[in-house]
Amino acid sequence: MRSSLTPLGPPVSRDRIITCFPKWYTPEACLQLKEHFHGQVSVACQRRNTGTVGLRLSKVVVLGDLYVGKTSLIHRFCKNAFDRDYKATIGVDFEIERFEIAGIPYSLQIWDTAGQEKFKCIASAYYRGAQVIITAFDLSDMQTLEHTRQWLEDALRENEPGSCFVFLVGTKKDLLSGAACEQVEAEAVRLAKEMQAEYWSVSAKTGENVKAFFSRVASLAFEQSVLQDLERRSSARLQVGDGDLISAYRWNGGKSNRDPGEQEGLHPGLLLAGTCHSSLHFP
Amino acid sequence: MEEPPCREEEEGEEDGDEAGPEGALGKSPLQLSAEDVYDISYVLGRELMALGSDPRVTQLQFKVVRVLEMLETLVIQGGLTAEALRMERDSLRKEVEGLRRQGQPASPEVNLGPDKMVVDLTDPNRPRFTLQELRDVLQERNTLKSQLLVVQEELQCYKRWVSTVRRAQDLHVGGPEFNPQHHMHRQEQCPWYSPTLPPPSLK
């Protein structure tokens, strides 16, 4: 039936449709140098054989010192707006962004955390189960760059080693001259390599590189999700006949099982995933 | 000098009164007042007078008067200094009391240790809520926000579906009765809405 092959999920706005694999910011500090989607991923997408990936919310956490512009960065991307006034984030906030990548719907849940020390104990509870960690710093304040190391350490502590993509993002690019920016970038790239992170310079005020950056984040996360899903299903197929395993796969299909908060039904991830799931039985 | 003036000072008076002018001679030198000096001068003068009018006595009398004048100066000076110190002490005492009264709420802070905080209960902006309460509020906000996003998306789908059906109905005006089942392919745009069933959230 044709309808079983149609992409599932809510409608996606035109500028969230990604067909070509987005490029890095600088080859000196990037997570992948390839120019196209992974071959297996392209094939799976063409055949609409991406399992539950299209129904999932991938978790992105944005960390960094207060006033580096984490909220502004997210707002520029999700709402295409910039507020000149500073308003400290209380605890955590989140946005959900729908993409269509290589024809498959894909959603990011972007968690905006408070940079103030006093909220750290609240925000850190949301680090768990992140597929992408974005550590942000202010390009015009070197101290905030130094602190990214600590922010990353805190986030990695809550996640399985090697399970997260790490990005280092310099914000407020508009405040620096070209030469000054290059100088800071050199230092940031050095640190990014050390952190095994991909480096980006952005400006939420002008919007420079913001969309390109999040497209890159979404595509890398998407590709990883598809590959993980393919791998999981092929290993499950190997053990067909064991009914328990098949049902275990079905219920562990979502990343949500990594986060106990989601299982309690309190996590928005499950709420949305649940809604989408019910739609599967619908028509 | 001859007659002791009436005493205003209270300190050491009882002794002086009981013992008469001679009592002043029995006093501690640190307790002496100008009046005591006049008493002593009275006693000495009386005794010198009793010795008669020998010129040597007169000579001695001059020296004694001189010594008494010196003593008087020293005693008065000492008294003034003591008085100034007493006033200063009293004013400092008052200041300390004032500070103590002002700093009353702050004073227990000293005993609390470095990890404690004192809360001013009259401050409308004082900390009131616990970390757990903030966590709960945030959790609830997050839940509501995600529900809102779901509803917004459903609404968007619903609106699209409605306009699709309207367009289809317009095309069928005058023709056979509109059958939504013919338009199932619209699910491509909004997969979880069947034209024959209400959206899940409305069920």
PDB file of C-alpha atoms in Angstrom, chain A residues 2-3 6-12 79 90-96 98 109 111 118-119 121-122 125-126 265-269 271-272 275-276 278-280 282-283, chain B residues 130-132 134-135 138-147 149-151 153-154 156-157 160 184-185 187-195 197-201 203:
ATOM      1  CA  ARG A   2       1.299   3.401  -0.922  1.00  0.00           C
ATOM      2  CA  SER A   3       0.122   4.996   2.299  1.00  0.00           C
ATOM      3  CA  THR A   6       4.398   7.882   3.264  1.00  0.00           C
ATOM      4  CA  PRO A   7       6.426   9.752   5.825  1.00  0.00           C
ATOM      5  CA  LEU A   8       4.796   9.865   9.211  1.00  0.00           C
ATOM      6  CA  GLY A   9       4.757  12.844  11.483  1.00  0.00           C
ATOM      7  CA  PRO A  10       3.588  16.418  11.505  1.00  0.00           C
ATOM      8  CA  PRO A  11       4.074  18.704   8.533  1.00  0.00           C
ATOM      9  CA  VAL A  12       7.505  20.233   8.153  1.00  0.00           C
ATOM     10  CA  LYS A  79      11.457  31.412  16.046  1.00  0.00           C
ATOM     11  CA  ILE A  90      15.176  29.561  34.830  1.00  0.00           C
ATOM     12  CA  GLY A  91      16.248  25.952  35.121  1.00  0.00           C
ATOM     13  CA  VAL A  92      15.542  24.578  31.662  1.00  0.00           C
ATOM     14  CA  ASP A  93      13.382  25.202  28.631  1.00  0.00           C
ATOM     15  CA  PHE A  94      12.983  23.315  25.379  1.00  0.00           C
ATOM     16  CA  GLU A  95      11.909  23.681  21.782  1.00  0.00           C
ATOM     17  CA  ILE A  96      10.934  21.008  19.307  1.00  0.00           C
ATOM     18  CA  ARG A  98      10.684  19.224  12.916  1.00  0.00           C
ATOM     19  CA  GLN A 109      14.121  18.348  21.038  1.00  0.00           C
ATOM     20  CA  TRP A 111      16.993  21.672  25.596  1.00  0.00           C
ATOM     21  CA  LYS A 118      22.374  28.201  41.080  1.00  0.00           C
ATOM     22  CA  PHE A 119      20.334  26.307  38.478  1.00  0.00           C
ATOM     23  CA  CYS A 121      21.551  21.144  39.954  1.00  0.00           C
ATOM     24  CA  ILE A 122      18.207  21.424  38.153  1.00  0.00           C
ATOM     25  CA  ALA A 125      19.079  16.417  35.533  1.00  0.00           C
ATOM     26  CA  TYR A 126      18.205  17.043  31.882  1.00  0.00           C
ATOM     27  CA  GLY A 265       5.475   9.648  31.126  1.00  0.00           C
ATOM     28  CA  LEU A 266       6.601  13.023  32.389  1.00  0.00           C
ATOM     29  CA  HIS A 267       9.011  13.593  29.585  1.00  0.00           C
ATOM     30  CA  PRO A 268       7.673  15.472  26.582  1.00  0.00           C
ATOM     31  CA  GLY A 269       9.581  13.084  24.372  1.00  0.00           C
ATOM     32  CA  LEU A 271       4.239  12.398  25.125  1.00  0.00           C
ATOM     33  CA  LEU A 272       4.922  13.326  21.545  1.00  0.00           C
ATOM     34  CA  THR A 275       0.813  10.741  20.185  1.00  0.00           C
ATOM     35  CA  CYS A 276       2.544   9.819  16.975  1.00  0.00           C
ATOM     36  CA  SER A 278      -1.359   6.204  18.370  1.00  0.00           C
ATOM     37  CA  SER A 279      -1.630   7.624  14.880  1.00  0.00           C
ATOM     38  CA  LEU A 280      -0.033   4.491  13.515  1.00  0.00           C
ATOM     39  CA  PHE A 282      -5.437   5.123  13.108  1.00  0.00           C
ATOM     40  CA  PRO A 283      -6.353   5.018   9.436  1.00  0.00           C
TER      41      PRO A 283
ATOM     42  CA  THR B 130      12.294  24.809  47.709  1.00  0.00           C
ATOM     43  CA  LEU B 131      14.398  23.382  44.940  1.00  0.00           C
ATOM     44  CA  GLN B 132      11.982  20.489  44.646  1.00  0.00           C
ATOM     45  CA  LEU B 134      10.966  24.625  41.355  1.00  0.00           C
ATOM     46  CA  ARG B 135      11.775  21.253  39.789  1.00  0.00           C
ATOM     47  CA  LEU B 138       9.477  23.239  35.586  1.00  0.00           C
ATOM     48  CA  GLN B 139       8.471  19.653  34.955  1.00  0.00           C
ATOM     49  CA  GLU B 140       4.832  20.659  34.784  1.00  0.00           C
ATOM     50  CA  ARG B 141       5.670  23.580  32.485  1.00  0.00           C
ATOM     51  CA  ASN B 142       7.594  21.239  30.202  1.00  0.00           C
ATOM     52  CA  THR B 143       4.703  18.806  30.082  1.00  0.00           C
ATOM     53  CA  LEU B 144       2.217  21.545  29.302  1.00  0.00           C
ATOM     54  CA  LYS B 145       4.490  23.039  26.681  1.00  0.00           C
ATOM     55  CA  SER B 146       4.864  19.730  24.899  1.00  0.00           C
ATOM     56  CA  GLN B 147       1.123  19.195  25.021  1.00  0.00           C
ATOM     57  CA  LEU B 149       3.042  21.863  20.738  1.00  0.00           C
ATOM     58  CA  VAL B 150       1.182  18.656  19.978  1.00  0.00           C
ATOM     59  CA  VAL B 151      -2.148  20.444  19.947  1.00  0.00           C
ATOM     60  CA  GLU B 153       0.465  20.655  15.245  1.00  0.00           C
ATOM     61  CA  GLU B 154      -2.792  18.770  15.330  1.00  0.00           C
ATOM     62  CA  GLN B 156      -2.437  22.746  11.787  1.00  0.00           C
ATOM     63  CA  CYS B 157      -3.175  19.303  10.355  1.00  0.00           C
ATOM     64  CA  ARG B 160      -5.248  21.577   6.259  1.00  0.00           C
ATOM     65  CA  MET B 184      -7.654   9.135   1.539  1.00  0.00           C
ATOM     66  CA  HIS B 185      -4.465  10.015  -0.279  1.00  0.00           C
ATOM     67  CA  GLN B 187      -3.070  11.317   4.438  1.00  0.00           C
ATOM     68  CA  GLU B 188       0.235  11.900   2.791  1.00  0.00           C
ATOM     69  CA  GLN B 189       0.081  15.369   4.175  1.00  0.00           C
ATOM     70  CA  CYS B 190      -1.361  14.496   7.511  1.00  0.00           C
ATOM     71  CA  PRO B 191      -1.076  10.805   8.115  1.00  0.00           C
ATOM     72  CA  TRP B 192      -2.892  10.332  11.381  1.00  0.00           C
ATOM     73  CA  TYR B 193      -6.134  11.905  10.358  1.00  0.00           C
ATOM     74  CA  SER B 194      -8.691   9.828   8.657  1.00  0.00           C
ATOM     75  CA  PRO B 195     -11.393  11.961   7.040  1.00  0.00           C
ATOM     76  CA  LEU B 197     -12.690   9.882  12.148  1.00  0.00           C
ATOM     77  CA  PRO B 198     -12.055  12.845  14.392  1.00  0.00           C
ATOM     78  CA  PRO B 199      -8.468  13.680  15.274  1.00  0.00           C
ATOM     79  CA  PRO B 200      -7.189  11.602  18.234  1.00  0.00           C
ATOM     80  CA  SER B 201      -7.202  14.509  20.627  1.00  0.00           C
ATOM     81  CA  LYS B 203     -11.916  11.559  20.702  1.00  0.00           C
TER      82      LYS B 203
END
